[in-house]
CSV table of C-alpha atoms in Angstrom, one decimal:
chain,number,residue,atom,x,y,z
W,1,MET,CA,166.8,191.8,128.2
W,2,SER,CA,169.1,194.5,126.8
W,3,SER,CA,173.0,194.2,126.8
W,4,SER,CA,173.1,197.2,128.9
W,5,ASN,CA,171.0,195.6,131.6
W,6,ILE,CA,173.2,192.4,131.5
W,7,ARG,CA,176.2,194.6,131.8
W,8,ASP,CA,174.7,196.3,134.9
W,9,LYS,CA,173.9,193.0,136.5
W,10,ASP,CA,177.5,191.7,135.9
W,11,GLU,CA,178.9,194.9,137.4
W,12,ALA,CA,176.5,194.6,140.5
W,13,LEU,CA,177.6,191.0,140.9
W,14,LYS,CA,181.4,191.9,140.5
W,15,ASP,CA,180.8,194.7,143.2
W,16,TRP,CA,179.0,192.3,145.5
W,17,VAL,CA,182.0,189.8,145.2
W,18,SER,CA,184.5,192.5,145.8
W,19,ARG,CA,182.9,193.6,149.0
W,20,LEU,CA,183.6,190.1,150.6
W,21,PRO,CA,186.4,189.9,153.2
W,22,ASP,CA,189.8,189.0,152.0
W,23,ASP,CA,190.0,185.7,153.8
W,24,ILE,CA,186.7,184.5,151.9
W,25,LEU,CA,188.0,185.7,148.6
W,26,VAL,CA,191.3,183.8,149.3
W,27,ASN,CA,189.2,180.7,150.1
W,28,ILE,CA,187.5,181.0,146.8
W,29,ILE,CA,190.7,181.6,144.8
W,30,SER,CA,192.3,178.6,146.6
W,31,ARG,CA,189.7,176.5,144.9
W,32,LEU,CA,190.9,177.4,141.4
W,33,THR,CA,194.0,176.0,139.5
W,34,LEU,CA,197.0,178.0,140.2
W,35,LYS,CA,196.9,179.5,136.7
W,36,GLU,CA,193.2,180.4,137.0
W,37,ALA,CA,194.1,181.9,140.5
W,38,ALA,CA,196.9,184.0,138.9
W,39,ARG,CA,194.5,185.4,136.2
W,40,THR,CA,192.3,187.0,139.0
W,41,SER,CA,195.1,189.5,139.7
W,42,VAL,CA,193.8,191.6,136.5
W,43,LEU,CA,190.2,192.0,138.0
W,44,SER,CA,191.2,195.1,140.1
W,45,SER,CA,193.9,196.5,142.3
W,46,ARG,CA,192.4,194.8,145.2
W,47,TRP,CA,192.6,191.4,143.6
W,48,LYS,CA,196.2,191.9,142.3
W,49,TYR,CA,197.9,190.0,145.1
W,50,LEU,CA,195.1,187.9,146.7
W,51,TRP,CA,196.1,184.9,144.6
W,52,THR,CA,199.5,185.0,146.2
W,53,TYR,CA,197.8,183.8,149.5
W,54,ALA,CA,196.1,180.8,147.9
W,55,SER,CA,196.3,177.8,150.3
W,56,ASN,CA,196.6,175.1,147.6
W,57,LEU,CA,199.7,174.9,145.7
W,58,ASN,CA,199.0,172.2,143.2
W,59,PHE,CA,201.8,171.9,140.6
W,60,ASP,CA,200.5,168.7,138.8
W,61,ALA,CA,201.3,169.1,135.2
W,62,SER,CA,201.2,165.4,134.2
W,63,LYS,CA,198.9,166.1,131.5
W,64,LEU,CA,201.5,168.0,129.5
W,65,LEU,CA,203.6,164.6,129.5
W,66,VAL,CA,201.0,162.8,127.5
W,67,ASN,CA,202.4,163.9,124.1
W,68,VAL,CA,206.0,164.7,125.1
W,69,TYR,CA,208.9,163.4,123.1
W,70,GLU,CA,212.6,162.7,124.0
W,71,GLU,CA,213.7,165.8,121.9
W,72,THR,CA,211.2,168.1,123.7
W,73,ILE,CA,211.3,166.7,127.3
W,74,GLU,CA,214.2,168.8,128.5
W,75,GLU,CA,212.5,172.0,127.2
W,76,GLU,CA,209.2,171.0,129.1
W,77,ARG,CA,211.2,170.3,132.3
W,78,LEU,CA,212.7,173.8,132.1
W,79,ARG,CA,209.3,175.4,131.5
W,80,TYR,CA,207.9,173.4,134.4
W,81,MET,CA,210.6,174.5,136.8
W,82,CYS,CA,210.4,178.2,136.0
W,83,TRP,CA,206.7,178.0,136.5
W,84,VAL,CA,207.0,176.5,140.0
W,85,ASN,CA,209.8,178.9,141.0
W,86,LYS,CA,207.9,181.9,139.7
W,87,VAL,CA,204.8,181.0,141.7
W,88,LEU,CA,206.7,180.3,144.9
W,89,GLU,CA,208.7,183.7,144.5
W,90,SER,CA,205.4,185.4,144.6
W,91,HIS,CA,203.6,183.3,147.1
W,92,LYS,CA,203.2,185.1,150.5
W,93,SER,CA,201.2,182.8,152.8
W,94,LEU,CA,203.0,181.3,155.6
W,95,SER,CA,201.0,177.9,155.4
W,96,VAL,CA,199.3,176.0,152.9
W,97,ASN,CA,196.9,173.1,152.7
W,98,GLU,CA,198.6,171.2,150.0
W,99,PHE,CA,201.8,171.4,148.1
W,100,ILE,CA,201.9,169.0,145.1
W,101,ILE,CA,204.8,168.3,142.4
W,102,VAL,CA,203.9,166.0,139.8
W,103,PHE,CA,206.2,165.9,136.8
W,104,ASP,CA,209.1,164.0,135.0
W,105,LEU,CA,212.1,165.2,136.8
W,106,ASP,CA,215.3,163.2,138.0
W,107,ASP,CA,218.4,163.7,140.1
W,108,SER,CA,220.0,166.3,137.7
W,109,HIS,CA,217.1,168.7,138.9
W,110,GLU,CA,218.2,168.1,142.5
W,111,SER,CA,218.6,171.7,143.6
W,112,ASN,CA,215.2,172.8,142.4
W,113,ILE,CA,213.5,169.7,143.9
W,114,SER,CA,215.1,170.1,147.2
W,115,HIS,CA,214.2,173.8,147.4
W,116,TRP,CA,210.7,172.7,146.8
W,117,VAL,CA,210.7,170.1,149.7
W,118,TYR,CA,212.2,172.8,152.0
W,119,THR,CA,209.5,175.2,151.0
W,120,ALA,CA,206.8,172.7,151.5
W,121,ILE,CA,207.9,172.0,155.0
W,122,SER,CA,208.6,175.6,155.7
W,123,LYS,CA,204.9,176.5,154.7
W,124,ARG,CA,203.6,173.8,157.1
W,125,ALA,CA,202.1,171.8,154.2
W,126,GLN,CA,199.2,169.5,155.4
W,127,LYS,CA,199.4,167.5,152.2
W,128,PHE,CA,202.8,166.9,150.5
W,129,GLU,CA,203.2,165.0,147.3
W,130,LEU,CA,206.4,164.6,145.4
W,131,ASN,CA,205.8,162.6,142.3
W,132,LEU,CA,208.6,162.4,139.8
W,133,PHE,CA,207.5,159.4,137.8
W,134,PRO,CA,209.2,159.6,134.3
W,135,ALA,CA,207.1,159.9,131.1
W,136,LEU,CA,209.5,158.3,128.6
W,137,CYS,CA,211.6,155.7,130.2
W,138,TRP,CA,212.5,153.7,133.4
W,139,PRO,CA,214.7,154.2,135.2
W,140,PRO,CA,215.3,157.9,134.7
W,141,ALA,CA,218.3,158.5,132.6
W,142,SER,CA,220.2,160.8,135.2
W,143,GLY,CA,218.9,158.6,138.1
W,144,ILE,CA,216.2,158.9,140.7
W,145,TYR,CA,216.1,161.9,142.8
W,146,GLU,CA,217.4,161.4,146.3
W,147,PHE,CA,215.9,163.1,149.4
W,148,SER,CA,218.8,165.3,150.2
W,149,GLN,CA,220.8,165.4,153.5
W,150,GLY,CA,220.2,169.2,153.5
W,151,CYS,CA,216.5,168.7,153.6
W,152,TYR,CA,216.8,166.0,156.2
W,153,ASP,CA,219.0,168.3,158.4
W,154,TYR,CA,216.4,170.9,158.1
W,155,LEU,CA,213.5,168.6,159.2
W,156,LYS,CA,215.6,167.6,162.4
W,157,SER,CA,216.2,171.2,163.4
W,158,PRO,CA,214.0,172.8,166.0
W,159,CYS,CA,212.4,174.9,163.2
W,160,GLY,CA,211.7,172.0,160.9
W,161,LEU,CA,210.4,169.9,163.7
W,162,SER,CA,207.7,172.5,164.7
W,163,ARG,CA,206.5,172.9,161.0
W,164,VAL,CA,206.5,169.3,160.0
W,165,LYS,CA,204.1,168.5,162.7
W,166,SER,CA,201.2,169.9,160.4
W,167,LEU,CA,201.7,167.1,157.9
W,168,ARG,CA,198.7,164.8,157.4
W,169,PHE,CA,199.4,163.2,154.0
W,170,LEU,CA,202.8,162.3,152.5
W,171,TYR,CA,203.4,160.7,149.1
W,172,PHE,CA,206.8,160.1,147.5
W,173,ASP,CA,206.9,158.5,144.0
W,174,THR,CA,210.2,157.9,142.2
W,175,VAL,CA,211.9,159.6,144.9
W,176,ASN,CA,214.7,157.8,146.9
W,177,VAL,CA,213.9,157.8,150.6
W,178,THR,CA,215.6,155.8,153.3
W,179,GLU,CA,214.1,154.0,156.2
W,180,GLU,CA,215.5,156.6,158.5
W,181,ILE,CA,213.9,159.5,156.7
W,182,LEU,CA,210.4,157.8,156.5
W,183,GLU,CA,210.6,156.7,160.2
W,184,PHE,CA,211.4,160.4,161.0
W,185,PHE,CA,208.2,161.5,159.4
W,186,ILE,CA,206.2,158.6,160.9
W,187,ASN,CA,207.4,159.3,164.4
W,188,ASN,CA,207.4,163.2,164.5
W,189,CYS,CA,204.3,164.1,162.5
W,190,PRO,CA,201.5,163.4,165.1
W,191,ASN,CA,198.7,164.2,162.6
W,192,LEU,CA,200.1,162.0,159.6
W,193,ASP,CA,197.3,159.8,158.7
W,194,ASP,CA,198.2,158.8,155.1
W,195,LEU,CA,201.7,157.6,154.0
W,196,ARG,CA,202.4,156.5,150.5
W,197,VAL,CA,205.8,155.4,148.9
W,198,GLY,CA,206.3,154.3,145.4
W,199,ARG,CA,209.4,153.3,143.4
W,200,SER,CA,212.1,154.0,146.0
W,201,ASP,CA,215.3,152.0,145.4
W,202,LYS,CA,216.9,153.0,148.8
W,203,LEU,CA,214.2,151.7,151.1
W,204,LEU,CA,215.3,148.3,152.3
W,205,ARG,CA,213.3,148.2,155.6
W,206,LEU,CA,210.5,150.0,157.3
W,207,LYS,CA,209.1,150.1,160.6
W,208,VAL,CA,205.6,151.5,161.3
W,209,VAL,CA,205.2,150.9,164.9
W,210,GLY,CA,203.7,152.8,167.7
W,211,SER,CA,200.6,152.9,169.8
W,212,SER,CA,200.2,156.6,169.6
W,213,LEU,CA,200.4,156.8,165.7
W,214,GLN,CA,197.4,158.2,163.9
W,215,LEU,CA,198.3,156.6,160.6
W,216,LYS,CA,195.2,155.3,158.8
W,217,CYS,CA,196.5,154.5,155.3
W,218,LEU,CA,199.9,152.9,154.4
W,219,HIS,CA,200.7,152.2,150.8
W,220,ILE,CA,204.1,150.7,149.4
W,221,ASP,CA,204.2,150.3,145.7
W,222,HIS,CA,207.1,149.0,143.6
W,223,CYS,CA,209.9,149.6,146.1
W,224,ASN,CA,211.8,146.7,144.6
W,225,ASN,CA,214.8,146.5,147.0
W,226,LEU,CA,212.5,146.4,150.2
W,227,GLU,CA,213.3,143.3,152.3
W,228,GLU,CA,211.3,143.7,155.5
W,229,LEU,CA,208.2,145.6,156.7
W,230,GLU,CA,207.0,145.7,160.3
W,231,ILE,CA,203.6,147.1,161.0
W,232,SER,CA,202.1,147.6,164.6
W,233,CYS,CA,199.6,150.5,164.4
W,234,PRO,CA,196.3,150.4,166.1
W,235,SER,CA,194.7,153.2,164.0
W,236,LEU,CA,195.6,151.6,160.6
W,237,LEU,CA,192.4,151.2,158.3
W,238,SER,CA,194.2,150.6,154.8
W,239,PHE,CA,197.3,148.7,153.9
W,240,LYS,CA,198.3,148.3,150.2
W,241,TYR,CA,201.4,146.5,149.2
W,242,PHE,CA,202.6,145.9,145.6
W,243,GLY,CA,206.1,144.6,145.1
W,244,PRO,CA,208.5,141.6,145.5
W,245,GLU,CA,208.3,139.0,148.2
W,246,ILE,CA,209.3,140.5,151.5
W,247,LYS,CA,209.4,139.6,155.3
W,248,LEU,CA,206.2,141.1,156.5
W,249,HIS,CA,205.4,141.3,160.3
W,250,VAL,CA,201.8,142.4,161.2
W,251,LYS,CA,200.3,142.8,164.7
W,252,ASN,CA,198.0,145.2,166.5
W,253,VAL,CA,195.9,146.4,163.6
W,254,PRO,CA,192.4,146.0,165.1
W,255,GLN,CA,190.8,148.5,162.7
W,256,LEU,CA,192.3,147.2,159.5
W,257,VAL,CA,189.4,146.8,156.9
W,258,ASP,CA,191.1,147.4,153.5
W,259,VAL,CA,193.9,145.5,152.0
W,260,LEU,CA,195.6,145.2,148.6
W,261,ILE,CA,198.4,142.5,148.2
W,262,GLY,CA,200.2,142.0,144.8
W,263,GLY,CA,203.3,141.9,142.9
W,264,GLY,CA,205.7,139.7,140.9
W,265,HIS,CA,205.7,137.0,143.5
W,266,GLY,CA,202.5,135.5,142.7
W,267,ILE,CA,199.8,135.8,145.4
W,268,GLY,CA,198.8,132.1,145.0
W,269,LYS,CA,202.0,131.2,146.7
W,270,GLY,CA,200.8,133.0,149.8
W,271,LYS,CA,204.2,134.3,150.7
W,272,VAL,CA,203.2,137.9,151.5
W,273,ILE,CA,199.6,137.3,152.2
W,274,GLY,CA,200.1,134.7,155.0
W,275,PRO,CA,201.2,137.2,157.7
W,276,ILE,CA,198.0,139.0,157.6
W,277,VAL,CA,195.5,136.1,157.1
W,278,ASN,CA,194.8,136.4,160.9
W,279,TYR,CA,193.3,139.8,160.2
W,280,PHE,CA,191.2,138.8,157.3
W,281,PRO,CA,188.0,138.1,159.3
W,282,GLN,CA,187.6,141.9,159.9
W,283,LEU,CA,188.3,143.0,156.4
W,284,LYS,CA,185.5,144.9,154.5
W,285,THR,CA,187.6,145.2,151.1
W,286,LEU,CA,190.3,143.0,149.7
W,287,GLU,CA,192.2,143.4,146.4
W,288,LEU,CA,194.5,140.6,145.3
W,289,HIS,CA,197.0,140.5,142.4
W,290,VAL,CA,196.9,137.1,140.8
W,291,GLU,CA,199.4,135.8,138.3
W,292,LEU,CA,197.9,132.9,136.3
W,293,ASN,CA,201.1,131.1,135.8
W,294,GLU,CA,200.6,128.2,138.1
W,295,GLU,CA,198.5,125.0,137.5
W,296,ILE,CA,196.4,125.4,140.5
W,297,LEU,CA,195.6,128.5,142.6
W,298,GLN,CA,196.5,127.9,146.2
W,299,PHE,CA,194.9,130.6,148.3
W,300,PRO,CA,195.5,130.4,151.9
W,301,GLU,CA,192.5,129.0,154.0
W,302,CYS,CA,190.9,131.9,155.6
W,303,ASP,CA,187.5,133.3,156.6
W,304,LEU,CA,186.4,136.5,155.4
W,305,PRO,CA,182.9,136.9,157.2
W,306,GLU,CA,182.8,140.8,156.9
W,307,LEU,CA,184.1,141.2,153.4
W,308,ARG,CA,181.9,143.2,151.3
W,309,HIS,CA,184.1,143.8,148.1
W,310,LEU,CA,186.5,141.5,146.6
W,311,MET,CA,188.7,142.5,143.7
W,312,PHE,CA,191.1,140.2,141.6
W,313,ILE,CA,193.6,141.9,139.5
W,314,VAL,CA,194.6,139.2,137.0
W,315,SER,CA,197.7,139.0,135.0
W,316,ALA,CA,198.6,136.3,132.5
W,317,LEU,CA,200.6,135.7,129.4
W,318,ASP,CA,198.2,133.1,128.4
W,319,CYS,CA,195.0,131.9,129.9
W,320,SER,CA,192.5,129.1,129.4
W,321,SER,CA,190.1,129.5,132.3
W,322,LEU,CA,189.3,132.0,135.1
W,323,LEU,CA,187.1,129.7,137.0
W,324,GLY,CA,189.9,129.0,139.5
W,325,LEU,CA,189.4,132.4,141.0
W,326,THR,CA,186.0,131.5,142.4
W,327,CYS,CA,187.5,129.1,144.9
W,328,MET,CA,187.9,131.8,147.5
W,329,MET,CA,184.5,133.1,147.3
W,330,LYS,CA,183.0,130.5,149.6
W,331,SER,CA,184.9,132.2,152.4
W,332,CYS,CA,183.0,135.5,151.8
W,333,PRO,CA,179.5,134.7,152.9
W,334,LEU,CA,178.5,138.5,153.0
W,335,LEU,CA,180.2,139.6,149.8
W,336,GLN,CA,178.2,142.3,147.9
W,337,LYS,CA,180.5,143.1,145.1
W,338,LEU,CA,183.0,141.1,143.1
W,339,THR,CA,185.4,142.8,140.6
W,340,PHE,CA,187.6,141.2,138.1
W,341,LYS,CA,190.3,143.5,136.6
W,342,LEU,CA,191.8,141.7,133.7
W,343,GLU,CA,195.4,142.3,132.4
W,344,ILE,CA,195.6,139.1,130.1
W,345,PHE,CA,197.8,139.1,127.1
W,346,HIS,CA,196.4,136.3,125.4
W,347,TYR,CA,193.6,133.7,125.8
W,348,SER,CA,194.0,130.0,124.7
W,349,ALA,CA,192.1,129.2,121.6
W,350,GLU,CA,189.9,126.7,123.4
W,351,ILE,CA,188.7,126.6,126.9
W,352,ILE,CA,190.4,123.9,128.9
W,353,MET,CA,188.8,123.0,132.3
W,354,ARG,CA,191.6,121.5,134.4
W,355,HIS,CA,189.5,120.9,137.5
W,356,GLN,CA,185.8,120.8,137.9
W,357,ILE,CA,184.6,123.8,139.9
W,358,PRO,CA,181.9,123.1,142.3
W,359,LYS,CA,178.8,125.2,142.5
W,360,HIS,CA,178.5,127.4,145.5
W,361,SER,CA,175.5,129.8,146.0
W,362,HIS,CA,176.4,133.4,146.7
W,363,GLN,CA,173.3,134.8,148.5
W,364,CYS,CA,174.4,138.4,149.1
W,365,LEU,CA,176.3,139.3,145.8
W,366,LYS,CA,174.5,142.1,144.1
W,367,VAL,CA,177.2,143.6,141.8
W,368,LEU,CA,179.6,141.8,139.4
W,369,GLU,CA,182.2,143.9,137.5
W,370,PHE,CA,184.6,143.2,134.8
W,371,VAL,CA,187.3,145.7,134.0
W,372,GLY,CA,189.4,145.3,130.9
W,373,PHE,CA,186.8,143.0,129.3
W,374,SER,CA,187.4,141.8,125.8
W,375,GLY,CA,184.5,139.4,125.3
W,376,ASP,CA,186.7,136.3,125.1
W,377,PRO,CA,184.9,132.9,125.7
W,378,VAL,CA,187.0,132.6,128.9
W,379,GLU,CA,185.6,135.6,130.3
W,380,LEU,CA,182.0,134.6,129.2
W,381,GLU,CA,182.4,131.2,130.9
W,382,LEU,CA,183.3,133.0,134.2
W,383,ALA,CA,180.3,135.4,133.8
W,384,TYR,CA,177.9,132.5,133.2
W,385,TYR,CA,179.3,130.7,136.2
W,386,MET,CA,178.5,133.7,138.4
W,387,PHE,CA,175.1,134.0,136.8
W,388,GLN,CA,174.3,130.5,137.9
W,389,ASN,CA,175.5,130.9,141.5
W,390,ALA,CA,174.6,134.6,142.4
W,391,THR,CA,171.1,134.1,143.5
W,392,ILE,CA,170.3,137.9,144.1
W,393,LEU,CA,172.5,139.5,141.5
W,394,GLU,CA,171.3,143.1,140.6
W,395,GLU,CA,173.8,144.6,138.2
W,396,MET,CA,176.7,143.5,136.0
W,397,ILE,CA,179.2,146.3,135.2
W,398,VAL,CA,181.3,146.0,132.1
W,399,GLU,CA,184.3,148.3,131.2
W,400,PRO,CA,186.0,147.3,128.0
W,401,SER,CA,189.7,147.0,127.3
W,402,GLU,CA,191.3,150.1,126.6
W,403,TYR,CA,192.8,148.6,123.4
W,404,GLU,CA,190.5,149.4,120.6
W,405,PRO,CA,190.5,146.2,118.6
W,406,GLU,CA,189.4,144.3,122.0
W,407,ALA,CA,187.0,147.1,122.8
W,408,GLN,CA,185.2,146.5,119.6
W,409,ALA,CA,185.1,142.8,120.4
W,410,ALA,CA,183.7,143.6,123.9
W,411,ARG,CA,180.9,145.6,122.5
W,412,LYS,CA,179.9,142.7,120.3
W,413,SER,CA,180.1,140.2,123.2
W,414,ALA,CA,177.9,142.5,125.2
W,415,LYS,CA,175.0,141.3,123.2
W,416,LYS,CA,175.8,137.7,124.1
W,417,LEU,CA,176.0,138.7,127.8
W,418,GLU,CA,172.6,140.4,127.6
W,419,LYS,CA,171.1,137.2,126.5
W,420,MET,CA,172.9,135.2,129.3
W,421,LEU,CA,171.6,137.6,132.0
W,422,PRO,CA,169.2,136.2,134.6
W,423,PRO,CA,165.9,138.1,134.7
W,424,GLY,CA,166.1,141.4,136.7
W,425,VAL,CA,169.8,141.9,136.3
W,426,LYS,CA,170.9,145.2,134.7
W,427,LEU,CA,173.8,145.4,132.3
W,428,VAL,CA,176.0,148.6,132.6
W,429,PHE,CA,178.4,149.0,129.7
W,430,HIS,CA,180.9,151.8,130.0
């Protein structure tokens, strides 16, 4: 085909696209990144301002922070803030689907950040994410940004109240928000179904209580001054808590099926897990963070008759055996997938079995997964135990450690795993 024919076809396609209604073109543009959307303005005079009506304002520039240094971080921050403000000055749509801020900023940038919070609410954002996690050091040198009183006053005004009702997803990370502000969102956003809060030092207590709440997901992560959390929410499906020991009150969560519990307290002590044991029989997925610093793992006695996926996130400075983790599996008769995510600094030179682990047949387990696999004999011992007890195992998934020396050892140990595999079991090595 000649180059002129190709050119003619391209022109015909461009003309066909340009004949589409504006709302369809804006919908297409909204699926692009903001920088890609802005580039469409040069296509023709008709396209010049279409991007300014994009419904997704995603300012996630976290990839730029991968190679940032202390001497360049402030320059990157200024460039980021200029970019966000320039886009917002041009943006004309009165409502947006999402408004996302992800970058290393702190309390010294309060005026810009508060302006963005105000703008997100004013534009009736359905999804609002404000993630200011630092790239270089913790805590941020100038302190964590605090949700301003001015923004809160606007939220409580008649105008703010009418516009915040569109909110469905709210995520604050490295933002100081108080109990009062979060409970305002919880109680005044009738469509809010996903609330996530991370690294807020000002959050001391929180009540998620109400029979009319539509909240389906509640995630609290590293709010290290939190003392008490009360949950009574019939619509809640997923609850994830990672942090220090707290007073946890849970009731009226009949639909809860997905739980993660973890943090520095050590899950084996059962101090946080205890209050939700009564809801374990209805769970489909359960993630537990385990610190192997105790002689004996003491999981609370419980039944998990509906559990399909169990994940252990294992942390340890030193580890001589992982077999103690299997003691909980007898409570999961329908378990189909078992995941071990390993964050272990060092394995003992020789395997020491402190207690004999009885065999228990797992007749529904189909998938066994190791994340952070290094190929150590301690890990191979656990894999071999599972091979002996999982009677219908179909697949073993291995994701090696992200550290190259351990990843190389893991690749070599994969050959040992292949020899240990029962007939018919497939090994998937990422």
